PDB file of C-alpha atoms in Angstrom:
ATOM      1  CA  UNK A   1      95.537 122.925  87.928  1.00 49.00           C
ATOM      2  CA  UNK A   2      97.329 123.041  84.419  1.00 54.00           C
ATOM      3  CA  UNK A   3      96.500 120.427  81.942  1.00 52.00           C
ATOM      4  CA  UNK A   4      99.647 118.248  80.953  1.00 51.00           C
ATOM      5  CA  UNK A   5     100.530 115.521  78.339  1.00 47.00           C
ATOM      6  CA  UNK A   6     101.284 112.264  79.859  1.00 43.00           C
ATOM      7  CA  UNK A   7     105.099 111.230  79.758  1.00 47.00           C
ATOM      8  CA  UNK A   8     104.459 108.269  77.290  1.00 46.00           C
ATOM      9  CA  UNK A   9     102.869 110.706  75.102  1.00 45.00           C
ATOM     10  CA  UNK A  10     104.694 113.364  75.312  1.00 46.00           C
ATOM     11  CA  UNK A  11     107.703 112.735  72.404  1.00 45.00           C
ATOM     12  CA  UNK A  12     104.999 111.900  69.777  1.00 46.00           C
ATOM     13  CA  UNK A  13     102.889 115.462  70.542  1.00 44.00           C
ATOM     14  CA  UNK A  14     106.084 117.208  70.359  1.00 43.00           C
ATOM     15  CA  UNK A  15     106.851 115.669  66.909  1.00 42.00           C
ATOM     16  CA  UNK A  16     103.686 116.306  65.938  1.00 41.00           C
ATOM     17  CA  UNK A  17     103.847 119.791  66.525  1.00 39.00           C
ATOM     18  CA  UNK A  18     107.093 119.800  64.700  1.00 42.00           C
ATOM     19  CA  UNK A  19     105.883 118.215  61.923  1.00 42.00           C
ATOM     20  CA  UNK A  20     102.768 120.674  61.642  1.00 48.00           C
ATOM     21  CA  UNK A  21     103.444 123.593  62.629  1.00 46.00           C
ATOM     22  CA  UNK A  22     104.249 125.836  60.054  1.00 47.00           C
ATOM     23  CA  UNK A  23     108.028 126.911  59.967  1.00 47.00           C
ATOM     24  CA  UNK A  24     109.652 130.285  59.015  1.00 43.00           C
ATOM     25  CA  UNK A  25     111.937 130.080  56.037  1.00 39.00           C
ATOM     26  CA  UNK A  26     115.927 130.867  57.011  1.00 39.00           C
ATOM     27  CA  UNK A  27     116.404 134.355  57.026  1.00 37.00           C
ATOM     28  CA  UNK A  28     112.852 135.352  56.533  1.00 38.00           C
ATOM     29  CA  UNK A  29     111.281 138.393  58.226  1.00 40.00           C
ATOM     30  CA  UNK A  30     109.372 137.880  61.744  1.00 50.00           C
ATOM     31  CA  UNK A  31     105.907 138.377  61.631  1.00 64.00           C
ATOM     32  CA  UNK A  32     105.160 141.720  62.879  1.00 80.00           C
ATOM     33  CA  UNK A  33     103.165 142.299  66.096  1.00 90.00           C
ATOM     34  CA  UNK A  34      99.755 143.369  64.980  1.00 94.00           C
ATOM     35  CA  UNK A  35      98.694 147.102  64.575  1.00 96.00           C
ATOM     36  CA  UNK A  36      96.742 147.294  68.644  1.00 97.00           C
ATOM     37  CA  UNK A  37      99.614 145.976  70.029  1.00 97.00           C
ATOM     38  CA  UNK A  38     102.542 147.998  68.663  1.00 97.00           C
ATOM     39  CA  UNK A  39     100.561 150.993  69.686  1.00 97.00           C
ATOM     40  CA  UNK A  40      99.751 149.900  72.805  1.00 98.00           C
ATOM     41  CA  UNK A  41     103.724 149.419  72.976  1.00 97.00           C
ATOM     42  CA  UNK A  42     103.447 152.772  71.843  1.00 98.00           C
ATOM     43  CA  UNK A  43     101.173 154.124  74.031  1.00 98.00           C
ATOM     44  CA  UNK A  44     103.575 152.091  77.161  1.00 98.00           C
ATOM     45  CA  UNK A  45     106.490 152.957  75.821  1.00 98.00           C
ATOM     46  CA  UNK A  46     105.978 156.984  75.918  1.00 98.00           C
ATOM     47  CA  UNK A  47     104.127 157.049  78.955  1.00 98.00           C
ATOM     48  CA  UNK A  48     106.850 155.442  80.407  1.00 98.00           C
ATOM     49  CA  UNK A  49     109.167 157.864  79.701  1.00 98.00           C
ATOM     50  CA  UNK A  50     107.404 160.643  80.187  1.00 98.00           C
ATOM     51  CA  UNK A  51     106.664 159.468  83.963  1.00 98.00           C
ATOM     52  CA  UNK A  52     110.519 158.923  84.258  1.00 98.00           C
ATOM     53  CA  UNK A  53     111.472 162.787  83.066  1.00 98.00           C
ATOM     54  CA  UNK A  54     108.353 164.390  85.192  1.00 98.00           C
ATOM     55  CA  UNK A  55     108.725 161.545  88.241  1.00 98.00           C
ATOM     56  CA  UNK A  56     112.852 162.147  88.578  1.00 98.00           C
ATOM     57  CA  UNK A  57     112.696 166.376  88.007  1.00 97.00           C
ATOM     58  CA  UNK A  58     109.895 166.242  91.008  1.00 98.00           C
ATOM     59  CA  UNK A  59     112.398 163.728  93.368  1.00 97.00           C
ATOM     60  CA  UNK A  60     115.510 165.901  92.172  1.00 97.00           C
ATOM     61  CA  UNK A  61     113.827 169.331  93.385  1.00 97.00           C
ATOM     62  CA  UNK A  62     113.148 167.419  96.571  1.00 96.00           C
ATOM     63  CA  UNK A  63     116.378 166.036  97.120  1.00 97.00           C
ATOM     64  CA  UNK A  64     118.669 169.243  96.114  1.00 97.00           C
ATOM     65  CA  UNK A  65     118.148 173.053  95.614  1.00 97.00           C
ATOM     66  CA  UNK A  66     121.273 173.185  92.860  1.00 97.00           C
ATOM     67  CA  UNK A  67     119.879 173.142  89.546  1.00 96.00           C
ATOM     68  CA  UNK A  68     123.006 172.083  88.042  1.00 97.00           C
ATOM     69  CA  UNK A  69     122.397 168.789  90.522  1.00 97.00           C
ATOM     70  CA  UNK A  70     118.683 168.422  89.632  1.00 97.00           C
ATOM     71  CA  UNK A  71     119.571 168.431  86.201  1.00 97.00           C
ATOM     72  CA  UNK A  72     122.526 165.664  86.448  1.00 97.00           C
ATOM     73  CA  UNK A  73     119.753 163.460  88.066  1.00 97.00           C
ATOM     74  CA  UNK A  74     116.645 164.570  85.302  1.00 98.00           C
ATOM     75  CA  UNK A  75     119.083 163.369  82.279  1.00 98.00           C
ATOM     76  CA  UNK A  76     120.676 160.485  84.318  1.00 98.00           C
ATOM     77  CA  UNK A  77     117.086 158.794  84.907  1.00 98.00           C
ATOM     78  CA  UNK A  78     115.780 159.783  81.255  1.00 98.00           C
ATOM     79  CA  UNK A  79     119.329 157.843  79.773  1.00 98.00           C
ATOM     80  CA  UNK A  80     118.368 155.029  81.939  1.00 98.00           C
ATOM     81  CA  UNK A  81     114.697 154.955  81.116  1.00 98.00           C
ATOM     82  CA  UNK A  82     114.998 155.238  77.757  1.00 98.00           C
ATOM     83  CA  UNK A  83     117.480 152.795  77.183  1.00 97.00           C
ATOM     84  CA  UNK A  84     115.293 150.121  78.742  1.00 98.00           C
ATOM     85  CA  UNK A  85     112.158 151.055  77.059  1.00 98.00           C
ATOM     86  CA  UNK A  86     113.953 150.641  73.394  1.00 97.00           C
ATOM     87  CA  UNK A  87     115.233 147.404  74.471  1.00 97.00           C
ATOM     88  CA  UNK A  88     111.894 146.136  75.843  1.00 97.00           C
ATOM     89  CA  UNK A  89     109.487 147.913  73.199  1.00 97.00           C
ATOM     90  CA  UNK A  90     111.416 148.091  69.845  1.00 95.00           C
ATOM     91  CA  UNK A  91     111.148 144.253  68.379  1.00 95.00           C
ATOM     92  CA  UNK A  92     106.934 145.120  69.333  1.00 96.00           C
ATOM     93  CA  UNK A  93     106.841 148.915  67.550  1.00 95.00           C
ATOM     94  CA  UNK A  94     110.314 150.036  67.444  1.00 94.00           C
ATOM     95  CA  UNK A  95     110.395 151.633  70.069  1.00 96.00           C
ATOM     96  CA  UNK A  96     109.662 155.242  68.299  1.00 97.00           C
ATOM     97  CA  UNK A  97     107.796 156.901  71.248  1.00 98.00           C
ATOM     98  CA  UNK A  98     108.005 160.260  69.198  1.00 98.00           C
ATOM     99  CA  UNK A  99     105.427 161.539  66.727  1.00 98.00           C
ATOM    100  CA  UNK A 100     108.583 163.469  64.792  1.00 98.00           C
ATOM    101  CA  UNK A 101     110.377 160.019  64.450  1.00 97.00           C
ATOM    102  CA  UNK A 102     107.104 158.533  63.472  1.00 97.00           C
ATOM    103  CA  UNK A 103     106.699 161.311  60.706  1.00 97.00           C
ATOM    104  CA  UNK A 104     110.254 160.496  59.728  1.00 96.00           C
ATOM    105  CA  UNK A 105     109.771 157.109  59.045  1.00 95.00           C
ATOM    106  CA  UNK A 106     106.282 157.797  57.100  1.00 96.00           C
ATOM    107  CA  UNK A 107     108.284 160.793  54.872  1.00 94.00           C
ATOM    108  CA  UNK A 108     111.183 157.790  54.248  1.00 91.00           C
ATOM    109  CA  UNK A 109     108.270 154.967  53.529  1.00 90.00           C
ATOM    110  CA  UNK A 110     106.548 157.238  50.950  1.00 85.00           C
ATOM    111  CA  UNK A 111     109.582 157.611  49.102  1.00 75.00           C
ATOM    112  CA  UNK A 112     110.770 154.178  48.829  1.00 73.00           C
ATOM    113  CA  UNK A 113     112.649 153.646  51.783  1.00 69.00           C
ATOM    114  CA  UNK A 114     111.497 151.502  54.647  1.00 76.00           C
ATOM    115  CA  UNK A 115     108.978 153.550  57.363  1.00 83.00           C
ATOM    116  CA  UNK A 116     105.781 152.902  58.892  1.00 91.00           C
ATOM    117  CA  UNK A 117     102.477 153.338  56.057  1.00 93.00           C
ATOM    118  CA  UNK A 118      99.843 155.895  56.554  1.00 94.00           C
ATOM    119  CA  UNK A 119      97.502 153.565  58.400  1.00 95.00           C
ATOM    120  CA  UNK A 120     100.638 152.936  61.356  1.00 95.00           C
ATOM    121  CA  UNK A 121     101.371 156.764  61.457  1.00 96.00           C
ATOM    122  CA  UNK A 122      97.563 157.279  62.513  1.00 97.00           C
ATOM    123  CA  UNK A 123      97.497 154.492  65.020  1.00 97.00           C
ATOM    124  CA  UNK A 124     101.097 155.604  66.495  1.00 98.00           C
ATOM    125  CA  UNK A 125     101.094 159.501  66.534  1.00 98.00           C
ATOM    126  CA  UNK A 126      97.835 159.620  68.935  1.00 98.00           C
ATOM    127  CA  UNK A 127      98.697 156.922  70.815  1.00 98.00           C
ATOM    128  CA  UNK A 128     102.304 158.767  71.757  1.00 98.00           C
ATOM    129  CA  UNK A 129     100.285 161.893  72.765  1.00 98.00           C
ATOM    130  CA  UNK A 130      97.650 160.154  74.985  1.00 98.00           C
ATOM    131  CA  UNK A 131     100.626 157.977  76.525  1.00 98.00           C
ATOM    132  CA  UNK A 132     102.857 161.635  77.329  1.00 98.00           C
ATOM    133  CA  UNK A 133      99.910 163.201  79.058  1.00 98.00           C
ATOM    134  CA  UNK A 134      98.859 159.904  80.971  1.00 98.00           C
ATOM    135  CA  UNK A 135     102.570 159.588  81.958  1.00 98.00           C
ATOM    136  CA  UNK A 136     103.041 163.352  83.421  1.00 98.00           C
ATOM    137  CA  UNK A 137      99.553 162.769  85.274  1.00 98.00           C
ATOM    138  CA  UNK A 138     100.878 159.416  86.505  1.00 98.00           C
ATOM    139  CA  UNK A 139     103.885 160.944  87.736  1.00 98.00           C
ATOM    140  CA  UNK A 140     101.973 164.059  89.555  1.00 98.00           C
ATOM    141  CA  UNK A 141     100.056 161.422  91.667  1.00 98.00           C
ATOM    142  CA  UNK A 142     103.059 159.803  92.428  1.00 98.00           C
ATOM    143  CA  UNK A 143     104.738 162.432  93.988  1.00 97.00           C
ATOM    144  CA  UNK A 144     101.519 164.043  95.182  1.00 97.00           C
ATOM    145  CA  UNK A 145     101.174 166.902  92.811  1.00 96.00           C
ATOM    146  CA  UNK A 146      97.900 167.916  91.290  1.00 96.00           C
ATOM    147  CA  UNK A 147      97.369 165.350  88.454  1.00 96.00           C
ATOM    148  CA  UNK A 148      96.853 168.195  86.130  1.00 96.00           C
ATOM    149  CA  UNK A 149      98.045 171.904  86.700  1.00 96.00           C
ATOM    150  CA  UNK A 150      99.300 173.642  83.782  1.00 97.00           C
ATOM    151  CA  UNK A 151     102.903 174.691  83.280  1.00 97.00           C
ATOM    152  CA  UNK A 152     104.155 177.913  84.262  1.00 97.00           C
ATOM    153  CA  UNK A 153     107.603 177.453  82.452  1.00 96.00           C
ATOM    154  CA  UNK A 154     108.094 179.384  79.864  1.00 97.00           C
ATOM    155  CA  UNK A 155     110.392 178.296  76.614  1.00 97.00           C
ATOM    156  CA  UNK A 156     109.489 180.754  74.348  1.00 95.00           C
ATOM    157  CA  UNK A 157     113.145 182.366  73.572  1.00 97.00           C
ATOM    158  CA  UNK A 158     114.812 182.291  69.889  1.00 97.00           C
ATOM    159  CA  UNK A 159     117.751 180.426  71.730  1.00 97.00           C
ATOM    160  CA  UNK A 160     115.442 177.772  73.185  1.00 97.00           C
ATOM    161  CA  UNK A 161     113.902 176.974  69.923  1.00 98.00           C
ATOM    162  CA  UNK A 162     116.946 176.842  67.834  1.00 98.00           C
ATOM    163  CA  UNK A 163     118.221 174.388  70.445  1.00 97.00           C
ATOM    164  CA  UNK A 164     115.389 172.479  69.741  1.00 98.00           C
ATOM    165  CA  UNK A 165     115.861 172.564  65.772  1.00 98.00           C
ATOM    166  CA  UNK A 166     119.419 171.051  66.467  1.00 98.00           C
ATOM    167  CA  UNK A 167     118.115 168.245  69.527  1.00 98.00           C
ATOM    168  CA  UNK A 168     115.626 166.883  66.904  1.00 98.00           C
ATOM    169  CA  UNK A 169     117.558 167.039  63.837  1.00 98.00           C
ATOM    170  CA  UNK A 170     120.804 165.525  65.690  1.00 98.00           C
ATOM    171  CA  UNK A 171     118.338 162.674  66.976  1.00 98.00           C
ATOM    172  CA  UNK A 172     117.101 162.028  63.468  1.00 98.00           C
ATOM    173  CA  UNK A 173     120.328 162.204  62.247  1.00 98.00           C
ATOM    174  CA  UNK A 174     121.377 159.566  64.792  1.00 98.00           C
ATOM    175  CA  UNK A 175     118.467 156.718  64.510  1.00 97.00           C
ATOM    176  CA  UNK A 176     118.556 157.019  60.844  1.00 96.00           C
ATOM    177  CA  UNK A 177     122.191 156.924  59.875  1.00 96.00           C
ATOM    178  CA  UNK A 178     122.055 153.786  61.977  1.00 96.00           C
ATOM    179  CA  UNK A 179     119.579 152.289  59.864  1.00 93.00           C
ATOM    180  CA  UNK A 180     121.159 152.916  56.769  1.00 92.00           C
ATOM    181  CA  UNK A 181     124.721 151.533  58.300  1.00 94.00           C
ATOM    182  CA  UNK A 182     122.862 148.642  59.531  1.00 94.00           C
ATOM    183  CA  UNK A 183     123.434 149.295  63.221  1.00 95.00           C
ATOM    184  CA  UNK A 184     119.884 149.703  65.068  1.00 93.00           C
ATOM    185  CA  UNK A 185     121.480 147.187  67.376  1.00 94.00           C
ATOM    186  CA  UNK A 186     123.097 149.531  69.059  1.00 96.00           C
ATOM    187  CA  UNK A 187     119.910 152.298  69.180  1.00 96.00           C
ATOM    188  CA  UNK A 188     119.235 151.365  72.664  1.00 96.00           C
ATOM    189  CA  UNK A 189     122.767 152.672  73.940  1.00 97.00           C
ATOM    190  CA  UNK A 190     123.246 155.496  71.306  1.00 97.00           C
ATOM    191  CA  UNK A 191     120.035 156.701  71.491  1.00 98.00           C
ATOM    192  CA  UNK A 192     119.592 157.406  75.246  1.00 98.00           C
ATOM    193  CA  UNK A 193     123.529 158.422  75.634  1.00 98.00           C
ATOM    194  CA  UNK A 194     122.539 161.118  73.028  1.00 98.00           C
ATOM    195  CA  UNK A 195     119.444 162.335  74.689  1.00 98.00           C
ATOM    196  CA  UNK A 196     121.546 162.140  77.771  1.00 97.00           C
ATOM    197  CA  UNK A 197     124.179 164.429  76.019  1.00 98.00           C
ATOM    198  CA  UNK A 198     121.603 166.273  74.714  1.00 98.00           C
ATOM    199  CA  UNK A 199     120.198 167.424  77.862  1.00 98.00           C
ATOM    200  CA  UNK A 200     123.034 169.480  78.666  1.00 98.00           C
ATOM    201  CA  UNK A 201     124.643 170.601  75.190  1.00 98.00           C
ATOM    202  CA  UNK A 202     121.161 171.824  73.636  1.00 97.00           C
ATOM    203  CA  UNK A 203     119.759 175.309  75.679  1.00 97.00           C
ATOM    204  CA  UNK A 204     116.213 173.732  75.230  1.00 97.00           C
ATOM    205  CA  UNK A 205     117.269 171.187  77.368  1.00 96.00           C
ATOM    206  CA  UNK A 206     116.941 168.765  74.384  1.00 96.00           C
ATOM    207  CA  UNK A 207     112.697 168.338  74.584  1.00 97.00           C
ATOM    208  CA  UNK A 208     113.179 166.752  70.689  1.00 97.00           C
ATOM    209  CA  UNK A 209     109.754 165.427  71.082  1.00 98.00           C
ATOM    210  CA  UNK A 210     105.987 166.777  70.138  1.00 98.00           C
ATOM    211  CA  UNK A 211     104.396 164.380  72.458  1.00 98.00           C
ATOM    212  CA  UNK A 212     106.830 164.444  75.646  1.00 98.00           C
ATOM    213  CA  UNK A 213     106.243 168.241  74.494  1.00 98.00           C
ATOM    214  CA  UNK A 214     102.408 167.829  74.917  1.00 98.00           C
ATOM    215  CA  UNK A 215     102.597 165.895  78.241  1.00 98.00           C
ATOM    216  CA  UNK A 216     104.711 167.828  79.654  1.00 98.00           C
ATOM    217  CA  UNK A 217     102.856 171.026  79.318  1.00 98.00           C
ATOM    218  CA  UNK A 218     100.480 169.130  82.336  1.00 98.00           C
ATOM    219  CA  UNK A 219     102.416 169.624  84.984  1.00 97.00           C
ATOM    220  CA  UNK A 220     103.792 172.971  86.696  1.00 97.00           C
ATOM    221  CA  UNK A 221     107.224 170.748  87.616  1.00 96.00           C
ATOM    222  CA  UNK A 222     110.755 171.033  87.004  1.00 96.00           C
ATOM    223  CA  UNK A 223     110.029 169.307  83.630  1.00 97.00           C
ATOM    224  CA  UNK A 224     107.350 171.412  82.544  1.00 97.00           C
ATOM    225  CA  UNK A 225     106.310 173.737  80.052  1.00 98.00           C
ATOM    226  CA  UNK A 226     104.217 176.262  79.824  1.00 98.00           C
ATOM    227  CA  UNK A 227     101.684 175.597  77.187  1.00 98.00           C
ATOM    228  CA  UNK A 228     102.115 178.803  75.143  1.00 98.00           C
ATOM    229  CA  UNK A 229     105.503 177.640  74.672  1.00 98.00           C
ATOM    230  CA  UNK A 230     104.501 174.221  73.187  1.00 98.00           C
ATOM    231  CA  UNK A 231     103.790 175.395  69.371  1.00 98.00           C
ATOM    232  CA  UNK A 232     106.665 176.710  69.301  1.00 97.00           C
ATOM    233  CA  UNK A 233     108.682 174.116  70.407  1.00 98.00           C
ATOM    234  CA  UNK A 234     106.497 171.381  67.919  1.00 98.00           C
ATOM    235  CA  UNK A 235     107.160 173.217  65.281  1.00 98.00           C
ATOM    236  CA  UNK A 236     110.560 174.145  65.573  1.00 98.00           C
ATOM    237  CA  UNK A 237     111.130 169.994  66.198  1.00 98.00           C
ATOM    238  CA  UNK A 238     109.467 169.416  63.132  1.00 98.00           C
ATOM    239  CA  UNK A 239     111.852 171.706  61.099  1.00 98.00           C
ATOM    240  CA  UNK A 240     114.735 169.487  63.232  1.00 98.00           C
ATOM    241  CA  UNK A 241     113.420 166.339  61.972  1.00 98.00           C
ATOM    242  CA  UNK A 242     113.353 167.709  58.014  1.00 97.00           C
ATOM    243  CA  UNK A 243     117.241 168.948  58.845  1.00 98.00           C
ATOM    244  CA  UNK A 244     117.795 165.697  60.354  1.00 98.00           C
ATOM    245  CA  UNK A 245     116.692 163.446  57.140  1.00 96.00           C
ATOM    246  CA  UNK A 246     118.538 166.114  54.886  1.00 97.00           C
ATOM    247  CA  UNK A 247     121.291 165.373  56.488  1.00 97.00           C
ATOM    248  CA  UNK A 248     120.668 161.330  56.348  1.00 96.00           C
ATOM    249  CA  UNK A 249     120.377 161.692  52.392  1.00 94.00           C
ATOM    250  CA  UNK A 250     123.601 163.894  52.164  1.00 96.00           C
ATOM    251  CA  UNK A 251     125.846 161.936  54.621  1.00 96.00           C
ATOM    252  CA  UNK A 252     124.630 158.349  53.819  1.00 92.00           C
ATOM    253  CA  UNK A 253     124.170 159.360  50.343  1.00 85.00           C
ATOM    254  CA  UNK A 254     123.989 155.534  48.844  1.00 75.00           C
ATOM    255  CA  UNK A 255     127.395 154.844  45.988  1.00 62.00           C
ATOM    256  CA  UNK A 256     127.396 153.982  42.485  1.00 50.00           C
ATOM    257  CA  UNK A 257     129.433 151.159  41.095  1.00 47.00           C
ATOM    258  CA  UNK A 258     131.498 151.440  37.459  1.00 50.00           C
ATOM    259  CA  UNK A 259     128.462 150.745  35.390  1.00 55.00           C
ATOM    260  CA  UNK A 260     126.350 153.200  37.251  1.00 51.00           C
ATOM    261  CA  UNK A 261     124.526 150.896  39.280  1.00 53.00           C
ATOM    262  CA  UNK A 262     123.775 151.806  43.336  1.00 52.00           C
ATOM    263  CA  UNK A 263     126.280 150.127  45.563  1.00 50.00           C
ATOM    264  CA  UNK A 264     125.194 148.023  48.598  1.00 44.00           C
TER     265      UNK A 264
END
């Protein structure tokens, strides 16, 4: 049973609530979801994606033995699945899913700009690592695999880590040149059709991420890597996300008017 206001009622409760409940000024900011429950969107949010690049490299294998094929269906699934976790997840925690973004923002923030504080950064970062390895052990049970068995794949070549350096930097690059044009609207499409484009123009296979990096170390699957490659590849995609905002301050390098004042 659900409790209900009778009809004759009904208008003056509604006004009332009207009346009382307190109203956002025009224009004002939202409220922002509190700190559990944008890293639990967080934690989701990378999980989810992490399942989708371990769970479609497993079905690929199973469906096709040409690489080039299992490849086209590994980046067609992550475009997919990413776009539809920014759209669901970014008004809750925008949608970062990446401790490198995350950093970003924090780096921006402490300079003036707008970012996530200190506080956010350690509620976010952990929760995007436990969500990566929770979604490559989801996606082993899935398909059957043992929920943890550690990656044989090795991705410890100079050419695989510059292509790193270059995924992560172009990503940065990307989310935060749309912030200062004032076009995150369009993140959702941008940023998977880069990842997507990523996949195949980067030799690294465009990883871009310390936590998918993490997770994906957990499973000996087409996605995987083995974990003596991961340092490498975290480190390398933090020197991609300090090209990336060098690049943000030099390309979207903010005008001056006449009188010296910045430009809007």
């Amino acid at each position: 049973m659900t409790a209900s206001v009778p009809a004759d009622t009904a208008p003056a409760a509604e006004s009332a609530i009207t009346v009382d409940a307190p109203q956002p000024a025009p224009g004002a900011t939202p409220p922002r979801a509190p700190l559990v429950a944008r890293a639990a969107a967080e934690l989701v949010g990378t999980a989810a994606l992490v399942a989708v690049v371990v769970g479609s490299g497993i079905q690929a294998v199973d469906l096709t033995d040409d690489v080039a094929l299992q490849l086209l269906a590994n980046s067609t699934a992550t475009v997919f699945g990413l776009g539809v976790l920014i759209v669901l997840l970014g008004p809750i925690s925008g949608a970062h899913f990446n401790p490198a973004v995350t950093l970003a923002e924090w780096w921006t923030a402490r300079r003036g700009g707008a970012g996530v504080t200190a506080r956010e950064l350690a509620a976010y970062v952990p929760s995007q690592i436990v969500g990566a390895i929770a979604g490559a052990i989801l996606a082993d049970a899935m398909f059957g695999e043992p929920l943890v068995k550690w990656s044989t794949h090795d991705r410890s070549a100079g050419n695989l880590l510059l292509g790193e350096v270059v995924a992560t930097a172009g990503l940065i690059l990307l989310i935060f040149g749309l912030a200062r044009t004032d076009r995150l609207r369009f993140a959702p499409v941008a940023v998977a059709s880069y990842i997507g484009a990523a996949y195949w123009f980067t030799s690294s296979t465009s990883f871009a991420n310390p936590a998918v990096t993490i997770g994906r170390a957990f499973t000996d699957t087409f996605a995987g890597i083995a974990p003596a490659s991961v340092p490498g590849f975290i480190g390398m995609q933090l020197v991609g996300a300090g090209v990336g905002l060098a690049l943000v301050a030099v390309i979207f390098m903010r005008g001056t008017t006449d009188n010296g004042t910045p430009s809007v």
